[in-house]
Short mmCIF file of C-alpha atoms in Angstrom, two decimals:
data_model
loop_
_atom_site.label_atom_id
_atom_site.label_comp_id
_atom_site.label_asym_id
_atom_site.label_seq_id
_atom_site.Cartn_x
_atom_site.Cartn_y
_atom_site.Cartn_z
CA UNK A 1 53.81 -8.69 -12.16
CA UNK A 2 52.56 -5.46 -13.96
CA UNK A 3 51.74 -2.55 -12.16
CA UNK A 4 50.54 0.77 -13.13
CA UNK A 5 50.79 3.34 -10.05
CA UNK A 6 48.70 5.86 -13.05
CA UNK A 7 45.67 3.42 -13.00
CA UNK A 8 46.03 2.88 -9.14
CA UNK A 9 46.96 5.95 -7.57
CA UNK A 10 43.30 6.76 -6.28
CA UNK A 11 43.42 4.00 -4.13
CA UNK A 12 47.55 3.89 -2.56
CA UNK A 13 46.14 8.02 -2.17
CA UNK A 14 43.04 7.06 -0.01
CA UNK A 15 45.89 4.54 2.14
CA UNK A 16 48.29 6.86 2.46
CA UNK A 17 45.82 9.97 3.06
CA UNK A 18 44.29 7.35 6.36
CA UNK A 19 47.81 6.94 8.08
CA UNK A 20 49.24 10.15 7.67
CA UNK A 21 45.94 11.45 9.48
CA UNK A 22 46.26 8.68 12.12
CA UNK A 23 50.61 9.54 12.46
CA UNK A 24 49.09 13.06 12.70
CA UNK A 25 47.23 12.48 15.25
CA UNK A 26 50.41 12.33 17.71
CA UNK A 27 51.10 15.58 17.32
CA UNK A 28 47.23 17.15 17.63
CA UNK A 29 46.65 18.79 21.09
CA UNK A 30 42.91 17.20 22.04
CA UNK A 31 41.06 19.99 21.55
CA UNK A 32 42.44 20.12 17.73
CA UNK A 33 41.28 16.73 16.96
CA UNK A 34 38.27 17.34 15.11
CA UNK A 35 40.14 19.24 12.37
CA UNK A 36 41.86 16.06 11.34
CA UNK A 37 38.33 15.35 9.78
CA UNK A 38 39.30 18.82 7.85
CA UNK A 39 42.21 17.24 6.07
CA UNK A 40 39.90 13.93 5.20
CA UNK A 41 37.64 15.56 3.09
CA UNK A 42 39.94 18.41 1.69
CA UNK A 43 41.84 14.79 0.32
CA UNK A 44 39.11 13.01 -0.64
CA UNK A 45 37.87 16.31 -2.94
CA UNK A 46 41.33 16.33 -4.01
CA UNK A 47 41.23 12.77 -5.79
CA UNK A 48 37.56 13.02 -6.45
CA UNK A 49 38.45 16.63 -8.97
CA UNK A 50 41.46 14.75 -10.01
CA UNK A 51 39.35 11.97 -11.17
CA UNK A 52 38.03 14.52 -13.85
CA UNK A 53 40.95 16.25 -14.78
CA UNK A 54 42.35 14.55 -18.17
CA UNK A 55 45.96 14.44 -16.97
CA UNK A 56 45.28 13.29 -13.90
CA UNK A 57 41.90 10.62 -14.60
CA UNK A 58 43.26 6.58 -14.14
CA UNK A 59 45.01 5.24 -17.21
CA UNK A 60 43.34 2.02 -18.46
CA UNK A 61 44.45 -1.11 -17.98
CA UNK A 62 45.65 -4.50 -15.59
CA UNK A 63 47.51 -4.45 -12.84
CA UNK A 64 48.72 -7.51 -10.42
CA UNK A 65 49.11 -9.82 -13.41
CA UNK A 66 44.89 -9.20 -14.21
CA UNK A 67 43.87 -9.18 -10.61
CA UNK A 68 42.56 -5.38 -10.70
CA UNK A 69 41.51 -4.05 -14.00
CA UNK A 70 41.20 -0.01 -14.50
CA UNK A 71 38.13 0.29 -16.91
CA UNK A 72 34.91 3.45 -17.08
CA UNK A 73 33.18 1.04 -15.61
CA UNK A 74 35.74 0.92 -12.19
CA UNK A 75 35.91 4.08 -13.02
CA UNK A 76 32.38 5.21 -12.61
CA UNK A 77 32.40 3.90 -9.40
CA UNK A 78 35.80 5.01 -7.59
CA UNK A 79 33.71 8.09 -8.65
CA UNK A 80 31.13 7.50 -6.72
CA UNK A 81 32.74 6.36 -3.84
CA UNK A 82 34.65 9.55 -3.63
CA UNK A 83 32.11 11.76 -3.65
CA UNK A 84 30.54 9.94 -0.86
CA UNK A 85 33.35 9.29 1.43
CA UNK A 86 33.86 13.45 0.55
CA UNK A 87 30.19 14.17 2.54
CA UNK A 88 30.45 11.58 4.98
CA UNK A 89 33.83 13.06 5.87
CA UNK A 90 31.92 16.37 6.63
CA UNK A 91 29.41 14.87 7.78
CA UNK A 92 31.74 13.19 10.35
CA UNK A 93 33.49 16.33 11.70
CA UNK A 94 30.25 17.43 12.54
CA UNK A 95 29.21 14.24 14.72
CA UNK A 96 33.29 14.28 16.65
CA UNK A 97 31.77 15.87 19.35
CA UNK A 98 30.05 12.61 19.61
CA UNK A 99 32.92 10.21 19.74
CA UNK A 100 34.61 10.85 22.79
CA UNK A 101 38.18 9.22 22.11
CA UNK A 102 39.98 8.32 18.76
CA UNK A 103 38.15 10.94 16.30
CA UNK A 104 41.49 9.78 13.87
CA UNK A 105 40.55 6.43 14.55
CA UNK A 106 37.21 6.73 13.51
CA UNK A 107 38.47 9.23 9.87
CA UNK A 108 41.09 6.51 9.30
CA UNK A 109 38.74 3.55 9.25
CA UNK A 110 36.20 5.24 7.44
CA UNK A 111 38.98 5.50 4.90
CA UNK A 112 39.99 2.32 4.56
CA UNK A 113 36.60 0.84 4.18
CA UNK A 114 36.57 3.80 1.39
CA UNK A 115 39.82 2.31 0.20
CA UNK A 116 38.64 -1.34 -0.43
CA UNK A 117 35.30 0.04 -2.03
CA UNK A 118 38.00 1.69 -4.51
CA UNK A 119 39.86 -1.62 -4.95
CA UNK A 120 36.46 -3.49 -4.80
CA UNK A 121 36.00 -1.56 -7.96
CA UNK A 122 38.22 -2.71 -9.99
CA UNK A 123 39.12 -6.39 -9.36
CA UNK A 124 38.59 -9.23 -11.35
CA UNK A 125 39.67 -11.89 -9.69
CA UNK A 126 38.06 -13.37 -7.07
CA UNK A 127 40.69 -13.66 -4.25
CA UNK A 128 41.18 -10.28 -4.87
CA UNK A 129 37.66 -9.83 -4.71
CA UNK A 130 37.80 -11.48 -1.43
CA UNK A 131 40.31 -8.96 0.02
CA UNK A 132 38.68 -5.95 -0.70
CA UNK A 133 35.50 -7.30 0.14
CA UNK A 134 37.13 -8.15 3.85
CA UNK A 135 38.23 -4.82 4.21
CA UNK A 136 35.18 -3.19 3.72
CA UNK A 137 33.42 -5.89 6.12
CA UNK A 138 36.39 -5.93 8.64
CA UNK A 139 36.58 -1.71 8.87
CA UNK A 140 32.62 -1.88 9.29
CA UNK A 141 32.72 -4.28 12.33
CA UNK A 142 34.57 -1.35 13.81
CA UNK A 143 33.07 1.84 12.85
CA UNK A 144 29.47 0.09 13.85
CA UNK A 145 30.27 -0.41 17.16
CA UNK A 146 32.51 2.77 17.26
CA UNK A 147 30.50 4.21 20.02
CA UNK A 148 31.13 1.36 22.62
CA UNK A 149 29.88 3.22 24.94
CA UNK A 150 26.58 2.59 23.86
CA UNK A 151 24.06 -0.47 24.53
CA UNK A 152 22.98 0.01 20.31
CA UNK A 153 25.90 0.87 19.02
CA UNK A 154 27.64 -2.47 20.63
CA UNK A 155 24.78 -4.56 19.51
CA UNK A 156 25.11 -3.59 16.11
CA UNK A 157 28.66 -4.39 15.88
CA UNK A 158 27.89 -7.57 17.66
CA UNK A 159 24.81 -8.25 14.89
CA UNK A 160 27.31 -7.41 12.00
CA UNK A 161 30.26 -9.14 12.92
CA UNK A 162 28.21 -12.41 13.58
CA UNK A 163 26.05 -12.48 10.06
CA UNK A 164 29.03 -10.73 8.56
CA UNK A 165 31.26 -13.98 9.35
CA UNK A 166 28.67 -16.35 8.41
CA UNK A 167 28.48 -15.00 5.13
CA UNK A 168 32.43 -14.52 4.27
CA UNK A 169 32.07 -18.64 4.98
CA UNK A 170 29.56 -19.05 2.28
CA UNK A 171 31.93 -16.76 -0.04
CA UNK A 172 35.13 -18.50 0.58
CA UNK A 173 33.33 -21.45 0.44
CA UNK A 174 31.27 -21.00 -3.26
CA UNK A 175 35.44 -19.17 -3.76
CA UNK A 176 36.99 -22.67 -3.23
CA UNK A 177 34.41 -24.10 -5.54
CA UNK A 178 34.84 -22.16 -8.72
CA UNK A 179 38.27 -22.45 -8.31
CA UNK A 180 37.84 -25.95 -8.24
CA UNK A 181 36.10 -26.52 -11.02
CA UNK A 182 37.46 -23.83 -13.28
CA UNK A 183 40.98 -24.35 -11.83
CA UNK A 184 41.73 -20.22 -11.96
CA UNK A 185 40.27 -17.31 -9.63
CA UNK A 186 40.61 -14.96 -12.63
CA UNK A 187 37.24 -13.53 -13.73
CA UNK A 188 38.47 -13.71 -17.65
CA UNK A 189 39.65 -17.13 -17.13
CA UNK A 190 36.68 -18.20 -15.63
CA UNK A 191 34.71 -17.13 -17.97
CA UNK A 192 36.32 -18.89 -20.57
CA UNK A 193 35.69 -21.85 -18.98
CA UNK A 194 32.24 -21.38 -17.50
CA UNK A 195 29.94 -22.43 -20.81
CA UNK A 196 31.76 -26.13 -20.34
CA UNK A 197 30.77 -26.21 -16.60
CA UNK A 198 27.41 -25.01 -17.36
CA UNK A 199 26.41 -28.83 -15.91
CA UNK A 200 28.43 -29.37 -13.30
CA UNK A 201 26.72 -29.22 -9.74
CA UNK A 202 29.50 -27.92 -8.21
CA UNK A 203 29.99 -24.95 -9.99
CA UNK A 204 27.02 -23.94 -9.34
CA UNK A 205 26.31 -24.10 -6.30
CA UNK A 206 29.55 -22.57 -5.63
CA UNK A 207 27.91 -19.72 -7.81
CA UNK A 208 25.13 -19.49 -5.25
CA UNK A 209 27.26 -18.56 -2.98
CA UNK A 210 29.26 -16.39 -4.72
CA UNK A 211 25.68 -14.58 -5.17
CA UNK A 212 24.52 -15.11 -1.34
CA UNK A 213 28.12 -12.96 -0.51
CA UNK A 214 26.65 -10.42 -2.94
CA UNK A 215 23.30 -10.31 -1.35
CA UNK A 216 24.36 -9.84 1.78
CA UNK A 217 26.84 -6.80 0.78
CA UNK A 218 23.46 -5.33 -0.71
CA UNK A 219 21.24 -5.68 1.82
CA UNK A 220 19.35 -8.12 -0.54
CA UNK A 221 16.62 -11.05 1.13
CA UNK A 222 17.17 -13.65 2.35
CA UNK A 223 20.40 -12.38 3.84
CA UNK A 224 19.18 -8.69 4.47
CA UNK A 225 18.66 -9.58 8.54
CA UNK A 226 21.59 -7.03 9.41
CA UNK A 227 20.21 -4.06 8.02
CA UNK A 228 17.85 -2.54 10.47
CA UNK A 229 19.64 -3.45 13.33
CA UNK A 230 23.08 -2.04 12.02
CA UNK A 231 21.72 0.87 10.57
CA UNK A 232 19.92 1.76 13.86
CA UNK A 233 22.83 1.30 16.00
CA UNK A 234 25.76 2.51 14.16
CA UNK A 235 27.01 6.08 14.48
CA UNK A 236 25.16 8.25 11.67
CA UNK A 237 28.07 8.34 9.34
CA UNK A 238 28.88 4.78 9.35
CA UNK A 239 25.22 4.70 8.82
CA UNK A 240 25.82 7.04 5.89
CA UNK A 241 28.96 5.52 4.43
CA UNK A 242 27.50 1.80 4.62
CA UNK A 243 24.03 2.70 3.60
CA UNK A 244 25.70 4.01 -0.14
CA UNK A 245 29.32 2.88 -0.09
CA UNK A 246 28.65 -0.65 0.84
CA UNK A 247 25.57 -1.73 -0.88
CA UNK A 248 27.62 0.00 -4.27
CA UNK A 249 30.67 -2.33 -4.04
CA UNK A 250 28.56 -4.63 -4.04
CA UNK A 251 26.53 -3.98 -7.29
CA UNK A 252 30.01 -3.29 -8.95
CA UNK A 253 30.93 -6.85 -8.28
CA UNK A 254 27.53 -8.21 -8.94
CA UNK A 255 27.22 -6.79 -12.16
CA UNK A 256 30.51 -7.45 -13.32
CA UNK A 257 30.33 -11.28 -12.00
CA UNK A 258 27.07 -11.93 -13.73
CA UNK A 259 26.89 -10.17 -16.89
CA UNK A 260 31.03 -10.43 -17.63
CA UNK A 261 32.29 -13.84 -15.96
CA UNK A 262 29.17 -15.81 -15.84
CA UNK A 263 26.06 -14.17 -17.89
CA UNK A 264 25.21 -17.72 -20.05
CA UNK A 265 24.45 -18.81 -16.02
CA UNK A 266 22.50 -16.01 -14.81
CA UNK A 267 19.86 -16.52 -17.74
CA UNK A 268 19.17 -19.95 -16.45
CA UNK A 269 18.38 -17.45 -13.07
CA UNK A 270 15.96 -15.22 -14.44
CA UNK A 271 13.37 -16.59 -12.08
CA UNK A 272 15.49 -17.23 -9.35
CA UNK A 273 17.20 -13.71 -9.66
CA UNK A 274 13.26 -12.05 -10.29
CA UNK A 275 11.99 -14.20 -6.99
CA UNK A 276 15.08 -11.89 -5.08
CA UNK A 277 14.07 -8.99 -6.33
CA UNK A 278 10.77 -9.04 -5.89
CA UNK A 279 11.07 -10.37 -1.82
CA UNK A 280 13.19 -8.05 -0.97
CA UNK A 281 10.77 -4.83 -3.10
CA UNK A 282 8.46 -6.09 -0.64
CA UNK A 283 9.91 -7.17 2.38
CA UNK A 284 11.59 -3.75 2.64
CA UNK A 285 8.49 -1.94 1.87
CA UNK A 286 6.12 -3.11 3.88
CA UNK A 287 8.57 -3.08 7.09
CA UNK A 288 9.16 0.39 6.72
CA UNK A 289 6.00 1.13 7.04
CA UNK A 290 5.62 1.59 11.02
CA UNK A 291 8.86 2.27 11.77
CA UNK A 292 9.15 5.81 13.84
CA UNK A 293 13.31 5.85 13.89
CA UNK A 294 14.31 7.62 10.93
CA UNK A 295 17.05 5.10 10.67
CA UNK A 296 15.76 2.14 11.42
CA UNK A 297 13.25 3.64 8.75
CA UNK A 298 16.10 4.36 5.64
CA UNK A 299 17.70 0.25 6.84
CA UNK A 300 14.19 -1.23 5.81
CA UNK A 301 13.98 1.18 2.99
CA UNK A 302 17.28 0.76 1.76
CA UNK A 303 16.12 -2.74 1.97
CA UNK A 304 13.53 -1.71 -0.43
CA UNK A 305 16.11 -0.20 -2.62
CA UNK A 306 18.23 -3.36 -3.28
CA UNK A 307 15.20 -4.99 -5.14
CA UNK A 308 14.82 -1.99 -6.87
CA UNK A 309 18.38 -2.37 -7.90
CA UNK A 310 17.47 -5.67 -8.67
CA UNK A 311 15.55 -4.83 -11.11
CA UNK A 312 18.28 -4.09 -13.15
CA UNK A 313 19.95 -7.60 -12.83
CA UNK A 314 16.94 -9.34 -13.26
CA UNK A 315 16.20 -7.54 -16.67
CA UNK A 316 19.56 -8.76 -17.41
CA UNK A 317 20.60 -5.91 -20.32
CA UNK A 318 22.43 -3.29 -21.26
CA UNK A 319 19.65 -1.13 -20.15
CA UNK A 320 19.46 -2.88 -17.10
CA UNK A 321 23.02 -2.47 -16.01
CA UNK A 322 23.12 1.43 -17.21
CA UNK A 323 19.69 2.26 -15.03
CA UNK A 324 21.44 0.63 -12.10
CA UNK A 325 24.51 2.79 -12.48
CA UNK A 326 22.54 5.83 -12.82
CA UNK A 327 20.17 4.73 -9.88
CA UNK A 328 23.29 4.33 -7.80
CA UNK A 329 24.23 7.68 -8.49
CA UNK A 330 21.42 9.24 -7.91
CA UNK A 331 20.17 7.44 -4.04
CA UNK A 332 24.01 8.23 -3.00
CA UNK A 333 22.75 11.29 -2.93
CA UNK A 334 19.28 11.17 -1.63
CA UNK A 335 20.74 9.02 1.27
CA UNK A 336 23.95 11.12 2.49
CA UNK A 337 21.47 14.47 2.38
CA UNK A 338 19.22 12.79 5.00
CA UNK A 339 21.74 11.40 6.97
CA UNK A 340 23.39 14.73 7.15
CA UNK A 341 19.75 15.77 8.66
CA UNK A 342 19.86 13.23 11.36
CA UNK A 343 23.42 13.77 12.41
CA UNK A 344 22.60 17.59 13.12
CA UNK A 345 19.72 16.36 14.78
CA UNK A 346 21.85 13.57 16.65
CA UNK A 347 24.30 16.72 18.65
CA UNK A 348 21.05 17.56 20.55
CA UNK A 349 18.77 14.40 20.26
CA UNK A 350 19.88 10.98 21.68
CA UNK A 351 17.45 9.23 19.33
CA UNK A 352 16.52 10.75 16.40
CA UNK A 353 12.78 9.31 15.39
CA UNK A 354 9.53 11.23 14.16
CA UNK A 355 9.36 12.86 16.94
CA UNK A 356 12.92 14.81 15.99
CA UNK A 357 12.09 16.04 13.00
CA UNK A 358 8.63 17.49 14.93
CA UNK A 359 8.67 21.37 14.13
CA UNK A 360 11.90 21.50 11.82
CA UNK A 361 10.71 23.98 9.69
CA UNK A 362 10.45 26.82 12.18
CA UNK A 363 13.63 25.78 14.06
CA UNK A 364 16.12 25.15 10.61
CA UNK A 365 14.02 25.75 7.66
CA UNK A 366 16.88 25.15 5.33
CA UNK A 367 17.39 21.75 7.14
CA UNK A 368 13.51 21.12 6.04
CA UNK A 369 13.56 22.40 2.39
CA UNK A 370 16.79 19.91 2.14
CA UNK A 371 15.25 16.95 3.44
CA UNK A 372 12.25 17.33 1.24
CA UNK A 373 13.79 17.52 -1.82
CA UNK A 374 16.26 14.52 -0.64
CA UNK A 375 12.86 12.77 0.46
CA UNK A 376 11.04 13.39 -2.63
CA UNK A 377 13.57 12.08 -4.69
CA UNK A 378 13.82 9.26 -3.17
CA UNK A 379 9.97 8.39 -3.60
CA UNK A 380 10.58 8.88 -6.87
CA UNK A 381 8.66 12.44 -7.55
CA UNK A 382 9.55 13.68 -10.69
CA UNK A 383 10.72 16.12 -11.94
CA UNK A 384 13.77 15.01 -9.23
CA UNK A 385 16.37 12.22 -10.41
CA UNK A 386 14.88 9.53 -8.18
CA UNK A 387 11.93 9.37 -10.77
CA UNK A 388 14.51 8.76 -13.49
CA UNK A 389 15.94 6.15 -11.70
CA UNK A 390 13.47 4.80 -11.37
CA UNK A 391 11.37 5.34 -14.24
CA UNK A 392 15.06 3.26 -15.92
CA UNK A 393 14.64 0.41 -13.84
CA UNK A 394 11.61 -0.19 -13.86
CA UNK A 395 11.15 -0.18 -18.11
CA UNK A 396 14.32 -2.14 -18.04
CA UNK A 397 12.59 -4.98 -16.39
CA UNK A 398 8.94 -4.42 -18.41
CA UNK A 399 11.35 -4.49 -21.88
CA UNK A 400 11.16 -8.29 -21.05
CA UNK A 401 7.61 -8.89 -20.41
CA UNK A 402 7.35 -9.66 -23.82
CA UNK A 403 8.94 -12.23 -23.63
CA UNK A 404 8.79 -13.34 -20.13
CA UNK A 405 5.25 -11.95 -18.80
CA UNK A 406 7.18 -12.94 -14.89
CA UNK A 407 8.56 -10.07 -15.90
CA UNK A 408 5.45 -7.95 -15.74
CA UNK A 409 4.40 -9.39 -11.90
CA UNK A 410 7.90 -7.43 -11.02
CA UNK A 411 7.02 -4.61 -12.35
CA UNK A 412 3.86 -4.81 -10.45
CA UNK A 413 5.49 -5.53 -7.29
CA UNK A 414 7.70 -2.48 -7.90
CA UNK A 415 5.25 -0.45 -8.12
CA UNK A 416 3.72 -1.56 -4.76
CA UNK A 417 6.53 -0.81 -3.26
CA UNK A 418 6.98 2.51 -5.04
CA UNK A 419 3.00 3.22 -3.96
CA UNK A 420 4.68 2.78 0.11
CA UNK A 421 7.74 4.60 -0.10
CA UNK A 422 5.25 7.28 -0.78
CA UNK A 423 3.66 6.93 2.75
CA UNK A 424 6.96 6.19 4.79
CA UNK A 425 8.53 8.81 2.96
CA UNK A 426 6.19 11.28 2.93
CA UNK A 427 5.61 10.78 6.60
CA UNK A 428 9.32 12.90 6.90
CA UNK A 429 7.90 15.38 5.14
CA UNK A 430 4.67 15.43 7.36
CA UNK A 431 6.43 15.38 10.71
CA UNK A 432 8.79 18.40 9.59
CA UNK A 433 6.41 20.88 8.43
CA UNK A 434 2.83 19.77 10.53
CA UNK A 435 3.51 17.98 13.32
CA UNK A 436 2.66 19.09 16.69
CA UNK A 437 5.94 20.48 18.19
CA UNK A 438 7.36 22.20 21.71
CA UNK A 439 7.93 26.28 20.86
CA UNK A 440 10.51 26.71 23.45
CA UNK A 441 12.48 23.72 21.12
CA UNK A 442 15.55 26.34 20.16
CA UNK A 443 16.73 26.58 17.02
CA UNK A 444 18.81 24.19 15.12
CA UNK A 445 21.90 25.78 13.87
CA UNK A 446 23.98 24.41 10.07
CA UNK A 447 27.42 25.02 10.29
CA UNK A 448 28.52 26.34 7.31
CA UNK A 449 30.79 22.82 6.44
CA UNK A 450 27.27 21.26 7.33
CA UNK A 451 25.42 23.08 4.82
CA UNK A 452 27.63 23.05 2.65
CA UNK A 453 26.77 18.87 2.13
CA UNK A 454 23.63 19.37 2.76
CA UNK A 455 23.11 21.90 0.16
CA UNK A 456 25.47 20.08 -2.60
CA UNK A 457 23.20 16.64 -2.18
CA UNK A 458 19.77 18.22 -1.85
CA UNK A 459 20.94 20.14 -5.53
CA UNK A 460 22.33 17.25 -7.27
CA UNK A 461 18.95 15.85 -6.54
CA UNK A 462 17.34 19.10 -8.58
CA UNK A 463 19.90 18.85 -11.48
CA UNK A 464 20.47 15.62 -12.52
CA UNK A 465 16.48 16.02 -12.15
CA UNK A 466 16.22 18.18 -14.82
CA UNK A 467 19.68 17.67 -16.74
CA UNK A 468 19.76 13.27 -16.09
CA UNK A 469 22.23 13.81 -19.68
CA UNK A 470 25.69 14.29 -17.83
CA UNK A 471 25.04 10.84 -15.53
CA UNK A 472 23.26 8.90 -17.68
CA UNK A 473 25.97 9.46 -20.71
CA UNK A 474 29.11 7.93 -17.94
CA UNK A 475 26.73 5.04 -17.29
CA UNK A 476 26.51 4.01 -20.64
CA UNK A 477 30.10 4.40 -21.02
CA UNK A 478 30.71 2.43 -18.35
CA UNK A 479 28.08 -0.15 -18.85
CA UNK A 480 30.30 -0.83 -22.26
CA UNK A 481 33.22 -1.96 -20.89
CA UNK A 482 31.05 -4.77 -19.47
CA UNK A 483 30.68 -5.52 -23.08
CA UNK A 484 34.16 -5.61 -24.64
#
């Protein structure tokens, strides 16, 4: 079985970093355990930078008998995961005082989930795909309920465990049906046999169940119900990693599976994909409107954003796939910036809602300004990068309206979702700048570390909005790998 260290060193280095933190914890005094987070953040930053150095860029090629492939699509997502992991590690350092025990284990579990995402980006085999998804999901079962002294955290963990186990059952059954009919778990073999099996009901049932596993990971209708409760109950850094990394891992597998393994079948599921995208946007947008808890609001907006991303899947064109990758890149920076603010607010208050934001512009003008930039980008206001992302997704669906008019209806739903998002996103800005507040509330200090992470996210949504070409070119190059 072939193996290429230069193709997979990012994954194994991430696992090694997690184990090293766990071992170092044995000799680290209690008062210095928070510093373990610096090792996690520093290690991930080094890996991210190394992936851009030509001499250290992961080498293309297949490993483990074709179960893992290193291509431009995988590299795009690996860099996205490492960037998100770095910001989440900085966030966790600020959050550490709220974790009574086990901060090293918390960092290690985050790194294991991250390693699962890195492997998932390269997975080209159903069994490898399942192992990657379970590594991610099992890590999140524990991370979600890590604050076991809080009922909300435990409740979120139990809900995620039950619904996640059900989803895994469907996925395994789907994989079994696909394997039983195609006699292979490798994407390449299934792609060759799929045209001959397109009328086989067992094969199609297996594909539907596999699709259900992907919909759970991205929190799309009808497997979205876990998101609001888990987002609200989980520790803020866990929610941040879940909302960015786990969603992106689901989409890289969905895109690779749909466009390079079973494209002929996906073309026949045009109406199904349109319905799922439209329902996901409507459900997430309407349910987000009355929310007052910030993490719960972001849970519903995450569902709506999954619907927007599904516009690119429903379009079933290279332009749609490019738009998905570009939007995920922009979405990550905006969401991580907002969750950094939530993490800092949670240090002073037990629950973080709209009242927590009141007076933020007076207590911390820097945080209020960064929050505003991230929120405006998520809403899709130019010239921030969120506008370009939503424009590309809607354009990809609109172009398909010539061949099937239902795409116009889907674009109408998407535009409604954009208008609705103005209300619930701009509510955050209104609360930060204009809501009545208690003048005696103390100032909210921002450490250099948190300020750097927050500023980097805010700067990214501005710079990529003005100069989107580098990210767009990277997304286009990644999508070309699907057609090779």
